[in-house]
mmCIF file of N, CA and C in Angstrom:
data_model
loop_
_atom_site.group_PDB
_atom_site.id
_atom_site.type_symbol
_atom_site.label_atom_id
_atom_site.label_comp_id
_atom_site.label_asym_id
_atom_site.label_seq_id
_atom_site.Cartn_x
_atom_site.Cartn_y
_atom_site.Cartn_z
ATOM 1 N N UNK A 1 -88.855 -45.891 59.711
ATOM 2 C CA UNK A 1 -88.813 -47.006 60.345
ATOM 3 C C UNK A 1 -89.799 -47.661 61.362
ATOM 4 N N UNK A 2 -89.992 -46.739 62.196
ATOM 5 C CA UNK A 2 -91.005 -47.093 63.354
ATOM 6 C C UNK A 2 -92.412 -47.286 62.751
ATOM 7 N N UNK A 3 -92.856 -46.752 61.784
ATOM 8 C CA UNK A 3 -94.255 -47.207 61.285
ATOM 9 C C UNK A 3 -93.943 -48.491 60.699
ATOM 10 N N UNK A 4 -93.043 -48.855 59.873
ATOM 11 C CA UNK A 4 -92.870 -50.110 59.333
ATOM 12 C C UNK A 4 -92.928 -51.181 60.259
ATOM 13 N N UNK A 5 -92.085 -50.976 61.345
ATOM 14 C CA UNK A 5 -92.084 -52.000 62.362
ATOM 15 C C UNK A 5 -93.491 -52.274 63.161
ATOM 16 N N UNK A 6 -94.112 -51.047 63.408
ATOM 17 C CA UNK A 6 -95.549 -51.149 63.886
ATOM 18 C C UNK A 6 -96.556 -52.098 63.028
ATOM 19 N N UNK A 7 -96.526 -51.779 61.640
ATOM 20 C CA UNK A 7 -97.183 -52.596 60.828
ATOM 21 C C UNK A 7 -96.845 -54.194 60.838
ATOM 22 N N UNK A 8 -95.543 -54.412 60.881
ATOM 23 C CA UNK A 8 -94.887 -55.613 61.127
ATOM 24 C C UNK A 8 -95.543 -56.608 62.254
ATOM 25 N N UNK A 9 -95.448 -55.638 63.355
ATOM 26 C CA UNK A 9 -95.781 -56.164 64.591
ATOM 27 C C UNK A 9 -97.286 -56.482 64.780
ATOM 28 N N UNK A 10 -98.109 -55.553 64.127
ATOM 29 C CA UNK A 10 -99.496 -55.718 64.269
ATOM 30 C C UNK A 10 -100.028 -57.044 63.382
ATOM 31 N N UNK A 11 -99.413 -57.085 62.171
ATOM 32 C CA UNK A 11 -99.622 -58.428 61.418
ATOM 33 C C UNK A 11 -98.940 -59.699 61.842
ATOM 34 N N UNK A 12 -98.191 -59.565 63.118
ATOM 35 C CA UNK A 12 -97.529 -60.654 63.655
ATOM 36 C C UNK A 12 -96.467 -61.393 62.809
ATOM 37 N N UNK A 13 -95.669 -60.534 62.157
ATOM 38 C CA UNK A 13 -94.549 -60.922 61.162
ATOM 39 C C UNK A 13 -93.222 -60.597 62.074
ATOM 40 N N UNK A 14 -93.289 -59.855 63.185
ATOM 41 C CA UNK A 14 -92.111 -59.538 64.034
ATOM 42 C C UNK A 14 -92.426 -59.702 65.403
ATOM 43 N N UNK A 15 -91.358 -60.324 66.135
ATOM 44 C CA UNK A 15 -91.584 -60.504 67.617
ATOM 45 C C UNK A 15 -90.592 -59.456 68.336
ATOM 46 N N UNK A 16 -90.738 -58.863 69.443
ATOM 47 C CA UNK A 16 -89.983 -58.334 70.044
ATOM 48 C C UNK A 16 -90.062 -58.251 71.503
ATOM 49 N N UNK A 17 -88.961 -57.892 72.209
ATOM 50 C CA UNK A 17 -88.715 -57.993 73.592
ATOM 51 C C UNK A 17 -88.007 -57.000 73.898
ATOM 52 N N UNK A 18 -88.199 -56.455 75.257
ATOM 53 C CA UNK A 18 -87.339 -55.399 75.851
ATOM 54 C C UNK A 18 -86.043 -56.149 76.382
ATOM 55 N N UNK A 19 -84.947 -55.365 76.279
ATOM 56 C CA UNK A 19 -83.678 -55.678 76.683
ATOM 57 C C UNK A 19 -83.205 -55.172 77.886
ATOM 58 N N UNK A 20 -84.031 -54.059 78.284
ATOM 59 C CA UNK A 20 -83.616 -53.246 79.331
ATOM 60 C C UNK A 20 -82.783 -51.926 78.809
ATOM 61 N N UNK A 21 -82.599 -50.984 79.743
ATOM 62 C CA UNK A 21 -82.069 -49.572 79.584
ATOM 63 C C UNK A 21 -82.504 -48.962 78.122
ATOM 64 N N UNK A 22 -83.752 -49.142 77.720
ATOM 65 C CA UNK A 22 -84.048 -48.554 76.442
ATOM 66 C C UNK A 22 -84.069 -49.377 75.045
ATOM 67 N N UNK A 23 -83.342 -50.459 75.476
ATOM 68 C CA UNK A 23 -83.158 -51.214 74.040
ATOM 69 C C UNK A 23 -84.253 -52.290 73.839
ATOM 70 N N UNK A 24 -84.641 -52.326 72.616
ATOM 71 C CA UNK A 24 -85.669 -53.415 72.323
ATOM 72 C C UNK A 24 -84.999 -54.226 71.109
ATOM 73 N N UNK A 25 -85.393 -55.743 71.316
ATOM 74 C CA UNK A 25 -84.828 -56.561 70.332
ATOM 75 C C UNK A 25 -86.016 -57.085 69.463
ATOM 76 N N UNK A 26 -85.836 -56.900 68.113
ATOM 77 C CA UNK A 26 -87.134 -57.262 67.129
ATOM 78 C C UNK A 26 -86.275 -58.519 66.329
ATOM 79 N N UNK A 27 -87.360 -59.399 66.127
ATOM 80 C CA UNK A 27 -86.998 -60.677 65.462
ATOM 81 C C UNK A 27 -87.896 -60.866 64.360
ATOM 82 N N UNK A 28 -87.465 -60.930 63.083
ATOM 83 C CA UNK A 28 -88.322 -61.132 61.990
ATOM 84 C C UNK A 28 -88.737 -62.604 61.952
ATOM 85 N N UNK A 29 -90.021 -62.958 61.691
ATOM 86 C CA UNK A 29 -90.612 -64.441 61.671
ATOM 87 C C UNK A 29 -90.744 -64.972 60.268
ATOM 88 N N UNK A 30 -89.695 -65.336 59.703
ATOM 89 C CA UNK A 30 -89.745 -65.648 58.237
ATOM 90 C C UNK A 30 -90.825 -66.627 57.879
ATOM 91 N N UNK A 31 -91.245 -67.632 58.834
ATOM 92 C CA UNK A 31 -92.146 -68.600 58.502
ATOM 93 C C UNK A 31 -93.591 -68.135 58.323
ATOM 94 N N UNK A 32 -93.732 -66.977 58.896
ATOM 95 C CA UNK A 32 -95.126 -66.201 58.873
ATOM 96 C C UNK A 32 -95.200 -65.492 57.542
ATOM 97 N N UNK A 33 -94.149 -64.985 57.152
ATOM 98 C CA UNK A 33 -93.999 -64.218 55.960
ATOM 99 C C UNK A 33 -93.965 -65.134 54.800
ATOM 100 N N UNK A 34 -93.705 -66.262 54.827
ATOM 101 C CA UNK A 34 -93.727 -67.074 53.839
ATOM 102 C C UNK A 34 -95.193 -67.695 53.715
ATOM 103 N N UNK A 35 -95.738 -67.881 54.672
ATOM 104 C CA UNK A 35 -97.046 -68.438 54.861
ATOM 105 C C UNK A 35 -98.093 -67.356 54.104
ATOM 106 N N UNK A 36 -97.832 -66.211 54.436
ATOM 107 C CA UNK A 36 -98.685 -64.966 53.625
ATOM 108 C C UNK A 36 -98.505 -65.105 52.174
ATOM 109 N N UNK A 37 -97.269 -65.095 51.876
ATOM 110 C CA UNK A 37 -96.927 -65.208 50.479
ATOM 111 C C UNK A 37 -97.450 -66.475 49.515
ATOM 112 N N UNK A 38 -97.564 -67.501 50.361
ATOM 113 C CA UNK A 38 -97.884 -68.813 49.686
ATOM 114 C C UNK A 38 -99.443 -68.983 49.604
ATOM 115 N N UNK A 39 -100.159 -68.365 50.726
ATOM 116 C CA UNK A 39 -101.541 -68.411 50.904
ATOM 117 C C UNK A 39 -102.182 -67.174 51.099
ATOM 118 N N UNK A 40 -102.190 -66.381 50.183
ATOM 119 C CA UNK A 40 -102.590 -64.773 50.465
ATOM 120 C C UNK A 40 -103.941 -64.733 50.723
#
């Protein structure tokens, strides 16, 4: 899972922020995914 998240972050498809206490929140960006699917 960690490698998959790294790839998604690298391509700008996931945003992340630290929540403190070792917790990180990941947010999928569906608009960017759809843009890649529409305009490869």
